[in-house]
Each structure stands twice: as structure tokens, then as C-alpha cells.
Amino acid sequence: IDLQKFEELKMDLTCENYSIKMSIDDAISKINFLANQKNIKILNKTNNQINVNIDKNLIERCIINLLTNAVKFSPVNENIIIENEISDNQVKIKITDKGNGIAPKMIDKLFYKYSRSEIKDSGFSVSSGLGLAFTKLVINSHKGEVGVLTELGKGATFWFTLTNISFSPENENIVSISNENATFSSDFLFSIIPLKKELQ
């Protein structure tokens, strides 16, 4: 129903400034029972200073979709890693599993309704094929993008971006920009990233 609402432009966003790390932690807490069945650890390595203006409930559902898929495809006793990259005025969230990867012929179809990849030896039933389509629409509605990097036999990294980030002012820890060979304080990043975008 929600997917149809998005397609018909009838779904309203209720956005607030929220920690992306906390959103991920909340999502992890809701699917940990699945991970525990396969003795999988989900490691959230995202920066706790990064805030984004998001509809928290919808973004959390997207993260749950991606994590559920990662657990389904992961072998037992493996880790799922969640990391972030910061570039310009956006954050990229990456969820990496160590499963069998996705066949090249399936990649272009993944984010469309009722498309699903084959699950072998996962211990779970195949889903409806709506989760990734819903995730794409939600992320796009936040002016972000979603995608996957994968290779057969070497796992997959699903990623999505969110724009208009800010940093928690109360903590002066150092955060890094992934595509530069330097680190800067959160105050500096908060000031310079919007200026850099305008100068470009």
C-alpha cells in the first residue's frame, strides 16, 4: 500500500533532524532476532555525529529492508558491516555482506517491483520482491540515490545516499571526508561543505 502511495505521489514525508547512526541502531535492534538465528553480527561503524533531515520511520524501514536481505544472503557466523562516507553535503551509507553476491543479469532488475534474486541455503523463504522497490522510492523522495556493488562469490554492498547533512555541535571529535587525504573538525565541515558546493 505504501509503495503504491509513493508511486501515486500521495505519501507525505514527516522530516526531522536525526542521527543516522541512531536510525541504524534502531533498525538493527528490530532484526537482530533474524541475525541471531545464523549467529551473524551486525556492526554499525557509522559516525555518531552525522545528522540528516529525514522521515525517521521511513528511512528506518529502508534500513530494515536492506539489513534483512543482507542477513538472508549471508552465511552463518559472518559479520555484516555498516559504514559511511561523507562527500560534499551528503552521506553514503554502505551495508556489506559476505554472501554469494548477485548475478549481473539481476542487478538492473533489483529495485523494481516483484524482482528478487534467488536465495540458496539461506534458511529463509523468498520475500515478496517489494522491499527494494520501496527503499528506492523512499530514498529518491529524500533526494538521495540507492545502488549495489556486487560480484558473484564475493558478497554485496548495498548503499544509499542522503543529502543536507549536519554534525552534532556538542562533540568536537574529528570526522573524515572519504575522498580527501585529510581530517577536519565537525565545526569546519559544517561550515565549509555548503560553501564548497556554492563555489562549485
PDB file of C-alpha atoms in Angstrom:
ATOM      1  CA  ILE A   1       0.000   0.000   0.000  1.00  0.00           C
ATOM      2  CA  ASP A   2       2.785   2.428   0.922  1.00  0.00           C
ATOM      3  CA  LEU A   3       4.629   1.588  -2.287  1.00  0.00           C
ATOM      4  CA  GLN A   4       1.519   2.465  -4.274  1.00  0.00           C
ATOM      5  CA  LYS A   5       1.142   5.721  -2.352  1.00  0.00           C
ATOM      6  CA  PHE A   6       4.675   6.721  -3.299  1.00  0.00           C
ATOM      7  CA  GLU A   7       4.075   5.849  -6.926  1.00  0.00           C
ATOM      8  CA  GLU A   8       0.944   7.995  -6.917  1.00  0.00           C
ATOM      9  CA  LEU A   9       2.744  10.842  -5.069  1.00  0.00           C
ATOM     10  CA  LYS A  10       0.339  10.546  -2.145  1.00  0.00           C
ATOM     11  CA  MET A  11       2.883   9.742   0.570  1.00  0.00           C
ATOM     12  CA  ASP A  12       3.879  12.753   2.684  1.00  0.00           C
ATOM     13  CA  LEU A  13       7.242  12.919   4.436  1.00  0.00           C
ATOM     14  CA  THR A  14       7.472  13.984   8.067  1.00  0.00           C
ATOM     15  CA  CYS A  15      11.111  15.059   8.339  1.00  0.00           C
ATOM     16  CA  GLU A  16      13.209  15.995  11.337  1.00  0.00           C
ATOM     17  CA  ASN A  17      16.916  16.346  12.027  1.00  0.00           C
ATOM     18  CA  TYR A  18      18.021  12.974  13.315  1.00  0.00           C
ATOM     19  CA  SER A  19      21.198  10.956  13.899  1.00  0.00           C
ATOM     20  CA  ILE A  20      21.693   8.453  11.089  1.00  0.00           C
ATOM     21  CA  LYS A  21      23.648   6.194  13.460  1.00  0.00           C
ATOM     22  CA  MET A  22      20.694   6.083  15.854  1.00  0.00           C
ATOM     23  CA  SER A  23      18.332   5.245  12.991  1.00  0.00           C
ATOM     24  CA  ILE A  24      20.608   2.356  12.030  1.00  0.00           C
ATOM     25  CA  ASP A  25      20.870   1.163  15.645  1.00  0.00           C
ATOM     26  CA  ASP A  26      17.062   1.181  15.927  1.00  0.00           C
ATOM     27  CA  ALA A  27      16.788  -0.861  12.723  1.00  0.00           C
ATOM     28  CA  ILE A  28      19.397  -3.350  13.936  1.00  0.00           C
ATOM     29  CA  SER A  29      17.510  -3.883  17.189  1.00  0.00           C
ATOM     30  CA  LYS A  30      14.411  -4.881  15.208  1.00  0.00           C
ATOM     31  CA  ILE A  31      16.074  -7.516  13.022  1.00  0.00           C
ATOM     32  CA  ASN A  32      18.681  -8.882  15.419  1.00  0.00           C
ATOM     33  CA  PHE A  33      16.497 -11.913  16.099  1.00  0.00           C
ATOM     34  CA  LEU A  34      16.995 -12.914  12.432  1.00  0.00           C
ATOM     35  CA  ALA A  35      20.745 -12.374  12.637  1.00  0.00           C
ATOM     36  CA  ASN A  36      20.971 -14.378  15.860  1.00  0.00           C
ATOM     37  CA  GLN A  37      19.414 -17.401  14.147  1.00  0.00           C
ATOM     38  CA  LYS A  38      22.517 -17.544  11.937  1.00  0.00           C
ATOM     39  CA  ASN A  39      24.961 -16.232  14.545  1.00  0.00           C
ATOM     40  CA  ILE A  40      25.549 -13.130  12.424  1.00  0.00           C
ATOM     41  CA  LYS A  41      26.878  -9.929  13.984  1.00  0.00           C
ATOM     42  CA  ILE A  42      25.795  -6.584  12.540  1.00  0.00           C
ATOM     43  CA  LEU A  43      28.499  -3.973  13.140  1.00  0.00           C
ATOM     44  CA  ASN A  44      27.425  -0.338  12.901  1.00  0.00           C
ATOM     45  CA  LYS A  45      30.572   1.691  12.198  1.00  0.00           C
ATOM     46  CA  THR A  46      28.830   4.898  11.127  1.00  0.00           C
ATOM     47  CA  ASN A  47      29.784   8.241  12.638  1.00  0.00           C
ATOM     48  CA  ASN A  48      27.517   9.202  15.555  1.00  0.00           C
ATOM     49  CA  GLN A  49      27.938  12.932  14.792  1.00  0.00           C
ATOM     50  CA  ILE A  50      26.150  12.837  11.438  1.00  0.00           C
ATOM     51  CA  ASN A  51      22.598  14.191  11.417  1.00  0.00           C
ATOM     52  CA  VAL A  52      20.259  14.181   8.436  1.00  0.00           C
ATOM     53  CA  ASN A  53      16.848  15.722   7.789  1.00  0.00           C
ATOM     54  CA  ILE A  54      14.763  12.585   7.246  1.00  0.00           C
ATOM     55  CA  ASP A  55      11.451  10.898   7.808  1.00  0.00           C
ATOM     56  CA  LYS A  56      12.863   8.650  10.527  1.00  0.00           C
ATOM     57  CA  ASN A  57      10.229   5.921  10.272  1.00  0.00           C
ATOM     58  CA  LEU A  58      10.534   5.566   6.511  1.00  0.00           C
ATOM     59  CA  ILE A  59      14.341   5.594   6.486  1.00  0.00           C
ATOM     60  CA  GLU A  60      14.380   3.041   9.300  1.00  0.00           C
ATOM     61  CA  ARG A  61      12.124   0.780   7.225  1.00  0.00           C
ATOM     62  CA  CYS A  62      14.564   1.102   4.315  1.00  0.00           C
ATOM     63  CA  ILE A  63      17.477   0.114   6.530  1.00  0.00           C
ATOM     64  CA  ILE A  64      15.470  -2.840   7.881  1.00  0.00           C
ATOM     65  CA  ASN A  65      14.801  -3.958   4.291  1.00  0.00           C
ATOM     66  CA  LEU A  66      18.480  -3.811   3.379  1.00  0.00           C
ATOM     67  CA  LEU A  67      19.637  -5.497   6.588  1.00  0.00           C
ATOM     68  CA  THR A  68      17.047  -8.265   6.271  1.00  0.00           C
ATOM     69  CA  ASN A  69      18.300  -9.020   2.769  1.00  0.00           C
ATOM     70  CA  ALA A  70      21.900  -8.989   3.981  1.00  0.00           C
ATOM     71  CA  VAL A  71      21.070 -11.495   6.724  1.00  0.00           C
ATOM     72  CA  LYS A  72      19.200 -13.741   4.275  1.00  0.00           C
ATOM     73  CA  PHE A  73      22.143 -13.918   1.889  1.00  0.00           C
ATOM     74  CA  SER A  74      24.911 -14.128   4.494  1.00  0.00           C
ATOM     75  CA  PRO A  75      26.478 -17.424   5.559  1.00  0.00           C
ATOM     76  CA  VAL A  76      26.280 -18.379   9.221  1.00  0.00           C
ATOM     77  CA  ASN A  77      28.867 -16.966  11.633  1.00  0.00           C
ATOM     78  CA  GLU A  78      29.680 -13.960   9.437  1.00  0.00           C
ATOM     79  CA  ASN A  79      29.576 -10.203  10.026  1.00  0.00           C
ATOM     80  CA  ILE A  80      27.540  -7.542   8.258  1.00  0.00           C
ATOM     81  CA  ILE A  81      29.344  -4.204   8.195  1.00  0.00           C
ATOM     82  CA  ILE A  82      27.603  -0.807   8.042  1.00  0.00           C
ATOM     83  CA  GLU A  83      29.838   2.174   7.219  1.00  0.00           C
ATOM     84  CA  ASN A  84      29.504   5.727   5.958  1.00  0.00           C
ATOM     85  CA  GLU A  85      31.305   8.020   3.553  1.00  0.00           C
ATOM     86  CA  ILE A  86      30.971  11.808   3.600  1.00  0.00           C
ATOM     87  CA  SER A  87      31.253  13.787   0.376  1.00  0.00           C
ATOM     88  CA  ASP A  88      30.186  17.377  -0.242  1.00  0.00           C
ATOM     89  CA  ASN A  89      26.827  17.780   1.501  1.00  0.00           C
ATOM     90  CA  GLN A  90      25.800  14.136   1.547  1.00  0.00           C
ATOM     91  CA  VAL A  91      26.433  10.906   3.405  1.00  0.00           C
ATOM     92  CA  LYS A  92      26.597   7.475   1.776  1.00  0.00           C
ATOM     93  CA  ILE A  93      25.551   4.538   3.945  1.00  0.00           C
ATOM     94  CA  LYS A  94      27.006   1.164   2.896  1.00  0.00           C
ATOM     95  CA  ILE A  95      25.748  -2.235   4.098  1.00  0.00           C
ATOM     96  CA  THR A  96      28.140  -5.048   3.197  1.00  0.00           C
ATOM     97  CA  ASP A  97      27.508  -8.786   3.470  1.00  0.00           C
ATOM     98  CA  LYS A  98      29.676 -11.794   2.648  1.00  0.00           C
ATOM     99  CA  GLY A  99      27.078 -13.799   0.774  1.00  0.00           C
ATOM    100  CA  ASN A 100      27.227 -15.278  -2.704  1.00  0.00           C
ATOM    101  CA  GLY A 101      26.728 -11.949  -4.444  1.00  0.00           C
ATOM    102  CA  ILE A 102      24.186 -11.198  -7.169  1.00  0.00           C
ATOM    103  CA  ALA A 103      24.274 -12.334 -10.771  1.00  0.00           C
ATOM    104  CA  PRO A 104      24.931  -9.466 -13.221  1.00  0.00           C
ATOM    105  CA  LYS A 105      21.671 -10.161 -15.073  1.00  0.00           C
ATOM    106  CA  MET A 106      19.703  -9.485 -11.866  1.00  0.00           C
ATOM    107  CA  ILE A 107      21.268  -6.165 -10.867  1.00  0.00           C
ATOM    108  CA  ASP A 108      19.250  -3.945 -13.213  1.00  0.00           C
ATOM    109  CA  LYS A 109      16.018  -5.533 -12.001  1.00  0.00           C
ATOM    110  CA  LEU A 110      16.629  -5.411  -8.256  1.00  0.00           C
ATOM    111  CA  PHE A 111      14.882  -2.137  -7.495  1.00  0.00           C
ATOM    112  CA  TYR A 112      11.721  -2.845  -9.470  1.00  0.00           C
ATOM    113  CA  LYS A 113       8.540  -4.349  -8.055  1.00  0.00           C
ATOM    114  CA  TYR A 114       8.392  -8.130  -7.686  1.00  0.00           C
ATOM    115  CA  SER A 115      12.028  -8.578  -8.699  1.00  0.00           C
ATOM    116  CA  ARG A 116      14.034 -10.828  -6.427  1.00  0.00           C
ATOM    117  CA  SER A 117      17.261 -12.724  -6.542  1.00  0.00           C
ATOM    118  CA  GLU A 118      17.492 -16.440  -5.863  1.00  0.00           C
ATOM    119  CA  ILE A 119      18.245 -17.349  -2.257  1.00  0.00           C
ATOM    120  CA  LYS A 120      20.214 -20.561  -1.793  1.00  0.00           C
ATOM    121  CA  ASP A 121      20.917 -22.206   1.566  1.00  0.00           C
ATOM    122  CA  SER A 122      19.638 -19.158   3.399  1.00  0.00           C
ATOM    123  CA  GLY A 123      17.160 -20.815   5.712  1.00  0.00           C
ATOM    124  CA  PHE A 124      14.554 -18.172   4.836  1.00  0.00           C
ATOM    125  CA  SER A 125      11.639 -18.041   2.425  1.00  0.00           C
ATOM    126  CA  VAL A 126      11.807 -15.756  -0.598  1.00  0.00           C
ATOM    127  CA  SER A 127      10.262 -12.326   0.003  1.00  0.00           C
ATOM    128  CA  SER A 128       7.581 -10.535  -1.990  1.00  0.00           C
ATOM    129  CA  GLY A 129      10.108  -8.537  -4.033  1.00  0.00           C
ATOM    130  CA  LEU A 130       8.710  -5.186  -2.862  1.00  0.00           C
ATOM    131  CA  GLY A 131      11.315  -4.189  -0.252  1.00  0.00           C
ATOM    132  CA  LEU A 132      13.972  -2.806  -2.599  1.00  0.00           C
ATOM    133  CA  ALA A 133      11.398  -1.033  -4.772  1.00  0.00           C
ATOM    134  CA  PHE A 134      10.012   0.648  -1.653  1.00  0.00           C
ATOM    135  CA  THR A 135      13.528   1.543  -0.497  1.00  0.00           C
ATOM    136  CA  LYS A 136      14.364   3.168  -3.835  1.00  0.00           C
ATOM    137  CA  LEU A 137      11.217   5.315  -3.805  1.00  0.00           C
ATOM    138  CA  VAL A 138      11.792   6.444  -0.213  1.00  0.00           C
ATOM    139  CA  ILE A 139      15.447   7.331  -0.792  1.00  0.00           C
ATOM    140  CA  ASN A 140      14.594   9.139  -4.044  1.00  0.00           C
ATOM    141  CA  SER A 141      11.901  11.108  -2.201  1.00  0.00           C
ATOM    142  CA  HIS A 142      14.682  12.295   0.165  1.00  0.00           C
ATOM    143  CA  LYS A 143      16.661  13.425  -2.921  1.00  0.00           C
ATOM    144  CA  GLY A 144      19.110  10.550  -2.483  1.00  0.00           C
ATOM    145  CA  GLU A 145      20.205   7.585  -4.569  1.00  0.00           C
ATOM    146  CA  VAL A 146      20.421   3.851  -3.940  1.00  0.00           C
ATOM    147  CA  GLY A 147      22.519   1.158  -5.585  1.00  0.00           C
ATOM    148  CA  VAL A 148      24.566  -2.002  -5.159  1.00  0.00           C
ATOM    149  CA  LEU A 149      28.141  -3.131  -5.749  1.00  0.00           C
ATOM    150  CA  THR A 150      28.435  -6.899  -6.036  1.00  0.00           C
ATOM    151  CA  GLU A 151      30.417  -9.740  -7.503  1.00  0.00           C
ATOM    152  CA  LEU A 152      29.415 -13.384  -7.569  1.00  0.00           C
ATOM    153  CA  GLY A 153      31.104 -15.265  -4.767  1.00  0.00           C
ATOM    154  CA  LYS A 154      32.253 -12.080  -3.034  1.00  0.00           C
ATOM    155  CA  GLY A 155      29.161 -10.668  -1.350  1.00  0.00           C
ATOM    156  CA  ALA A 156      27.340  -7.413  -1.947  1.00  0.00           C
ATOM    157  CA  THR A 157      27.364  -3.824  -0.729  1.00  0.00           C
ATOM    158  CA  PHE A 158      24.022  -2.061  -0.900  1.00  0.00           C
ATOM    159  CA  TRP A 159      24.317   1.696  -0.485  1.00  0.00           C
ATOM    160  CA  PHE A 160      22.143   4.779  -0.329  1.00  0.00           C
ATOM    161  CA  THR A 161      22.817   8.496  -0.027  1.00  0.00           C
ATOM    162  CA  LEU A 162      21.136  11.243   1.981  1.00  0.00           C
ATOM    163  CA  THR A 163      21.728  14.954   1.479  1.00  0.00           C
ATOM    164  CA  ASN A 164      21.689  18.072   3.671  1.00  0.00           C
ATOM    165  CA  ILE A 165      23.774  16.591   6.464  1.00  0.00           C
ATOM    166  CA  SER A 166      24.908  18.384   9.596  1.00  0.00           C
ATOM    167  CA  PHE A 167      27.122  17.480  12.520  1.00  0.00           C
ATOM    168  CA  SER A 168      26.361  17.407  16.225  1.00  0.00           C
ATOM    169  CA  PRO A 169      27.965  20.587  17.658  1.00  0.00           C
ATOM    170  CA  GLU A 170      28.414  19.284  21.193  1.00  0.00           C
ATOM    171  CA  ASN A 171      31.150  16.838  20.195  1.00  0.00           C
ATOM    172  CA  GLU A 172      34.431  18.118  18.826  1.00  0.00           C
ATOM    173  CA  ASN A 173      35.738  14.748  17.633  1.00  0.00           C
ATOM    174  CA  ILE A 174      37.447  14.529  14.283  1.00  0.00           C
ATOM    175  CA  VAL A 175      35.481  13.190  11.340  1.00  0.00           C
ATOM    176  CA  SER A 176      36.893  12.344   7.945  1.00  0.00           C
ATOM    177  CA  ILE A 177      35.977  13.079   4.358  1.00  0.00           C
ATOM    178  CA  SER A 178      36.341   9.855   2.422  1.00  0.00           C
ATOM    179  CA  ASN A 179      37.616  11.323  -0.835  1.00  0.00           C
ATOM    180  CA  GLU A 180      40.322  13.574   0.595  1.00  0.00           C
ATOM    181  CA  ASN A 181      43.585  12.830   2.374  1.00  0.00           C
ATOM    182  CA  ALA A 182      42.788  14.908   5.417  1.00  0.00           C
ATOM    183  CA  THR A 183      40.596  15.107   8.524  1.00  0.00           C
ATOM    184  CA  PHE A 184      38.734  18.131   9.821  1.00  0.00           C
ATOM    185  CA  SER A 185      36.766  19.133  12.888  1.00  0.00           C
ATOM    186  CA  SER A 186      32.972  18.911  12.763  1.00  0.00           C
ATOM    187  CA  ASP A 187      32.701  22.731  13.003  1.00  0.00           C
ATOM    188  CA  PHE A 188      34.931  23.134   9.974  1.00  0.00           C
ATOM    189  CA  LEU A 189      32.976  20.582   7.958  1.00  0.00           C
ATOM    190  CA  PHE A 190      29.664  22.130   8.933  1.00  0.00           C
ATOM    191  CA  SER A 191      30.866  25.493   7.599  1.00  0.00           C
ATOM    192  CA  ILE A 192      32.934  24.531   4.583  1.00  0.00           C
ATOM    193  CA  ILE A 193      30.813  21.869   2.853  1.00  0.00           C
ATOM    194  CA  PRO A 194      27.907  24.196   1.918  1.00  0.00           C
ATOM    195  CA  LEU A 195      30.425  26.857   0.830  1.00  0.00           C
ATOM    196  CA  LYS A 196      32.296  24.331  -1.307  1.00  0.00           C
ATOM    197  CA  LYS A 197      29.041  23.393  -3.032  1.00  0.00           C
ATOM    198  CA  GLU A 198      28.250  27.049  -3.790  1.00  0.00           C
ATOM    199  CA  LEU A 199      31.744  27.688  -5.145  1.00  0.00           C
ATOM    200  CA  GLN A 200      31.479  24.706  -7.460  1.00  0.00           C
TER     201      GLN A 200
END
